[in-house]
Tab-separated table of C-alpha atoms and ligand atoms in Angstrom:
chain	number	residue	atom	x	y	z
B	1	UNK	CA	-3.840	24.121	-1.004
B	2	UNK	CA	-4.924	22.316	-4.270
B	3	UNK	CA	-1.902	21.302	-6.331
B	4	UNK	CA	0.846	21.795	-3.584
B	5	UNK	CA	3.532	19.494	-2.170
B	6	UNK	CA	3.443	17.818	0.766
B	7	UNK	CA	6.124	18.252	3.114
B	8	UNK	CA	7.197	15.384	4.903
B	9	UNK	CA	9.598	16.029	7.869
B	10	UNK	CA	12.268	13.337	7.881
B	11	UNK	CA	13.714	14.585	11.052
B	12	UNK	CA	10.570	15.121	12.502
B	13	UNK	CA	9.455	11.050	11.924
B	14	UNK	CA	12.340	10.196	13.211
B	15	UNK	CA	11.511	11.020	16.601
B	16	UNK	CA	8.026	9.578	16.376
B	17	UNK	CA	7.486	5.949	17.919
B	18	UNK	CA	6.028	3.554	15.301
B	19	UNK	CA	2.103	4.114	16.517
B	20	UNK	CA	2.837	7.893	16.059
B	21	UNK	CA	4.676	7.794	12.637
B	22	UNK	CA	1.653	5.518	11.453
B	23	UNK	CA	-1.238	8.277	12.937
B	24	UNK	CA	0.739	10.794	11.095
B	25	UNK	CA	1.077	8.909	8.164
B	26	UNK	CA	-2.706	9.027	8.114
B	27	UNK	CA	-2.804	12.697	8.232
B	28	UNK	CA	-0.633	13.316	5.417
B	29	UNK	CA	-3.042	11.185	3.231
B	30	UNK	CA	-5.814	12.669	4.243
B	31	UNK	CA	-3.897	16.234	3.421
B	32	UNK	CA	-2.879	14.881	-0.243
B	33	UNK	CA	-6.572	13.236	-1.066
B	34	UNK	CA	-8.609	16.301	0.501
B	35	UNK	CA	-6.145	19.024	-1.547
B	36	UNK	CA	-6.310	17.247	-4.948
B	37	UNK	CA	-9.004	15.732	-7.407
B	38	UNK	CA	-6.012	13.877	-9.559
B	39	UNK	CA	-6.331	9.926	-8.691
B	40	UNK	CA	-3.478	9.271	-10.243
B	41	UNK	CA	-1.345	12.490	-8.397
B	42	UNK	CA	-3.464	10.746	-5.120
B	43	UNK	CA	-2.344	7.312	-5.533
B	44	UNK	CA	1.441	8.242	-6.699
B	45	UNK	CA	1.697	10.041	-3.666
B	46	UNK	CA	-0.071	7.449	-1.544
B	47	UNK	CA	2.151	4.881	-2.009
B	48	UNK	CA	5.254	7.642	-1.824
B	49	UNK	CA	3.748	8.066	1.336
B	50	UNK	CA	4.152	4.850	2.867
B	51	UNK	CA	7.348	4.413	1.634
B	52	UNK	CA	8.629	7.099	3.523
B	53	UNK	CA	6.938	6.171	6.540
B	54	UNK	CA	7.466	2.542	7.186
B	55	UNK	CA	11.101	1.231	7.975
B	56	UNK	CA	12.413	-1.714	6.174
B	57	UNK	CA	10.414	-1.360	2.960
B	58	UNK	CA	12.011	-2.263	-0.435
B	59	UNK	CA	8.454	-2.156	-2.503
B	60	UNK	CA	4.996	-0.707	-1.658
B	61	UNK	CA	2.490	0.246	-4.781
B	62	UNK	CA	-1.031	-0.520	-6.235
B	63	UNK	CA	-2.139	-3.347	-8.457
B	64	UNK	CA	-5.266	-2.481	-10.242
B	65	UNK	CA	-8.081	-5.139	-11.478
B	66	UNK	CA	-8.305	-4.970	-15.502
B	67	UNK	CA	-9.578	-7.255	-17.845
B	68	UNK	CA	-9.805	-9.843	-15.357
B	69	UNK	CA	-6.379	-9.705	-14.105
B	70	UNK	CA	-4.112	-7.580	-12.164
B	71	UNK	CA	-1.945	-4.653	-14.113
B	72	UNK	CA	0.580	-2.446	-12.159
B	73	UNK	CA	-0.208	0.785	-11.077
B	74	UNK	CA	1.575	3.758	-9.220
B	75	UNK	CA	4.445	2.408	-6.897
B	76	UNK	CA	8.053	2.962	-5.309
B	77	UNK	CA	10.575	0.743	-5.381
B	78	UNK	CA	12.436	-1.003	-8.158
B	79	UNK	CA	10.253	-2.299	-11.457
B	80	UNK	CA	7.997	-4.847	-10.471
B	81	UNK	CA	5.846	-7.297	-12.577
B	82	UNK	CA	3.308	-6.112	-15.297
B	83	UNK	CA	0.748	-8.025	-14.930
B	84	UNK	CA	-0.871	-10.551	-12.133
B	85	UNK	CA	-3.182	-13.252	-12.965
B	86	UNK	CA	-6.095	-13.335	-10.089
B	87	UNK	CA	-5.597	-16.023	-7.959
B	88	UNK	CA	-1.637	-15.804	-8.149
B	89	UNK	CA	0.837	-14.644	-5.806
B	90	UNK	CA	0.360	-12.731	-2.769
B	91	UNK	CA	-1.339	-10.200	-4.588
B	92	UNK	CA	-3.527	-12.266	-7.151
B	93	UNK	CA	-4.854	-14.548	-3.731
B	94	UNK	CA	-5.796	-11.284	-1.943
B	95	UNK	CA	-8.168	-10.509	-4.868
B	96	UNK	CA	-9.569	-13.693	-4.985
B	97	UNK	CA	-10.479	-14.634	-1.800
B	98	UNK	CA	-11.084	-11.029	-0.479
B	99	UNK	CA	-8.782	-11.239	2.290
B	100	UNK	CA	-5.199	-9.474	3.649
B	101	UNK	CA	-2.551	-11.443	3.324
B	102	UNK	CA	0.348	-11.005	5.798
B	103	UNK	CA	3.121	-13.008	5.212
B	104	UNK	CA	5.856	-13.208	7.784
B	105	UNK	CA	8.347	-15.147	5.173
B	106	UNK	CA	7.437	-14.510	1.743
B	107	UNK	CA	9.272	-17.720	0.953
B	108	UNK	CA	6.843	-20.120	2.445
B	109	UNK	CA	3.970	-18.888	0.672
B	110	UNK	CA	3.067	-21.349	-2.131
B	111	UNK	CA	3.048	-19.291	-5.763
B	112	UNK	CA	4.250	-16.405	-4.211
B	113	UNK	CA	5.979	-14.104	-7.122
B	114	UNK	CA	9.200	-12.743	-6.560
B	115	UNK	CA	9.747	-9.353	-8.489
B	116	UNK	CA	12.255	-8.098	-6.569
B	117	UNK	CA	14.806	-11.097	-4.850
B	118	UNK	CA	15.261	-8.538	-1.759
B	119	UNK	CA	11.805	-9.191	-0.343
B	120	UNK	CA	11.473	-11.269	2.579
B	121	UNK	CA	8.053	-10.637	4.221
B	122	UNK	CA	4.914	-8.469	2.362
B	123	UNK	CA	1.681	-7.168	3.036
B	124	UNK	CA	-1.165	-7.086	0.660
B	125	UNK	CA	-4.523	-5.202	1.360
B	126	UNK	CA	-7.654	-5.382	-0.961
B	127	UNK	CA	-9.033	-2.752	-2.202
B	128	UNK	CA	-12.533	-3.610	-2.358
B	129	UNK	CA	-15.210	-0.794	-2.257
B	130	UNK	CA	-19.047	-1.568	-2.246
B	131	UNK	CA	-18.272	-5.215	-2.557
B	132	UNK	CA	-15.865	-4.797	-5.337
B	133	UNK	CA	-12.296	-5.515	-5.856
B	134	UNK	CA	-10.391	-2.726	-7.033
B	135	UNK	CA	-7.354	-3.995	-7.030
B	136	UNK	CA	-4.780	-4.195	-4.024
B	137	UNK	CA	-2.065	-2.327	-1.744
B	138	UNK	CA	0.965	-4.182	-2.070
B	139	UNK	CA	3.961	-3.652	0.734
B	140	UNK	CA	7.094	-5.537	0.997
B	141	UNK	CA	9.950	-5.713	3.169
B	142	UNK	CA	13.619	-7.255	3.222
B	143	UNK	CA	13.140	-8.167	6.643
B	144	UNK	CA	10.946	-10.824	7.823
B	145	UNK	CA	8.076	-10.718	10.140
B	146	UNK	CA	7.761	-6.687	9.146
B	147	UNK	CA	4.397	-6.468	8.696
B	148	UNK	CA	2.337	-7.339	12.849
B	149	UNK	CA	-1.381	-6.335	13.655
B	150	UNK	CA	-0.291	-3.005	14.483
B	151	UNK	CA	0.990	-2.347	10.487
B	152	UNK	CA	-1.941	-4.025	9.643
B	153	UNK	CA	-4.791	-1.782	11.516
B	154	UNK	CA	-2.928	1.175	10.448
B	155	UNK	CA	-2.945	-0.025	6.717
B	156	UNK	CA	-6.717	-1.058	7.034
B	157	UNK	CA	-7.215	2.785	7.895
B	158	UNK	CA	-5.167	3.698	5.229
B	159	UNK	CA	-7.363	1.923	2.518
B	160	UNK	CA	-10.720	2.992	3.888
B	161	UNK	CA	-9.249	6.435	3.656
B	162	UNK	CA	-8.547	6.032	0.036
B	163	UNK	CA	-11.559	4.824	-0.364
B	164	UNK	CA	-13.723	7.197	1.257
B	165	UNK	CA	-11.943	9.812	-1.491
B	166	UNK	CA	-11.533	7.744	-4.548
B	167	UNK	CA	-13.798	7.004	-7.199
B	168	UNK	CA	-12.261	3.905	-8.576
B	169	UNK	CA	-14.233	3.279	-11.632
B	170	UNK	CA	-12.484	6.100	-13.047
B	171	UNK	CA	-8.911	4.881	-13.185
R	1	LIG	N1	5.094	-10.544	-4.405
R	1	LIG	C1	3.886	-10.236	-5.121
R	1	LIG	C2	4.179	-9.711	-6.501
R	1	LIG	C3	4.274	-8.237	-6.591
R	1	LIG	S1	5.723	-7.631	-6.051
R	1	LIG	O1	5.917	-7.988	-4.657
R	1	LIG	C4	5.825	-6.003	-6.252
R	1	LIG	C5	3.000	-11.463	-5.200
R	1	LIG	O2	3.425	-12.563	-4.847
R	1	LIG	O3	1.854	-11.318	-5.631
């Protein structure tokens, strides 16, 4: 199993309803993060993973805590920003205060940073792991109001999944 590809079935989603896309979407992470050591093979495909689950997406990716600021890590999507300072943006206020953010209209969040114009409503989840802050899961979408409570528990479960397998320190 180590090393191989996971097969998503694009037909097969399609005739999921939205709970059961998001279960399965679960159980394709937990194939890719029990199969393979790799955190940077995990997280690529983590975030490759969401974006072929969710509808509506134009971003979803990881920013990483370093040197006091946040630095892009693995993502899908178009380029996005470098660099983060904590306490800015969607992302940089979910790292400092420890707390999702789930913004219906990206627009009428104060400071929020616009790296790609397209982006209407976003979802950022911290990853924090024995009280620290790893960094964050960043989702957005061109639509507003993408991101309910139901996106939300399932990304919650998505997190705690990556971080029952990964070892951030070592990134
Ligand atoms: N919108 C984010 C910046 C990152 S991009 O969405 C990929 C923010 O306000 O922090």
């Amino acid at each position: 199993m180590l090393g191989e590809i996971i097969l998503i079935k694009l037909d097969v989603i399609k005739k999921m309803t939205t709970e059961e896309k998001y279960k399965y979407m679960l159980i394709l992470l937990e194939g890719q993060l029990s199969s393979e050591k790799d955190i940077y093979a995990n997280i690529s495909n983590a975030s490759a993973i969401i974006y072929a689950i969710f509808d509506k997406l134009n971003w979803s990716g990881f920013y990483f805590v370093k040197s006091e600021e946040l630095v892009l890590g693995p993502f899908q999507g178009l380029p996005a920003c470098n660099r983060i300072a904590i306490g800015k943006g969607v992302c940089g206020t979910a790292v400092a205060t420890k707390k999702i953010q789930r913004i219906d209209n990206v627009h009428d969040f104060p400071g929020h940073i616009a790296c790609d114009s397209a982006s209407n409503s976003e979802i950022v989840i911290p990853i924090i792991k024995d009280d620290v802050v790893y960094g964050v899961l960043d989702i957005d979408s061109y639509d507003f109001n993408t991101f309910t409570e139901l996106e939300e528990k399932y990304l919650i479960k998505f997190v705690d999944k990556l971080n029952k397998y990964i070892d951030w320190s070592q990134l």
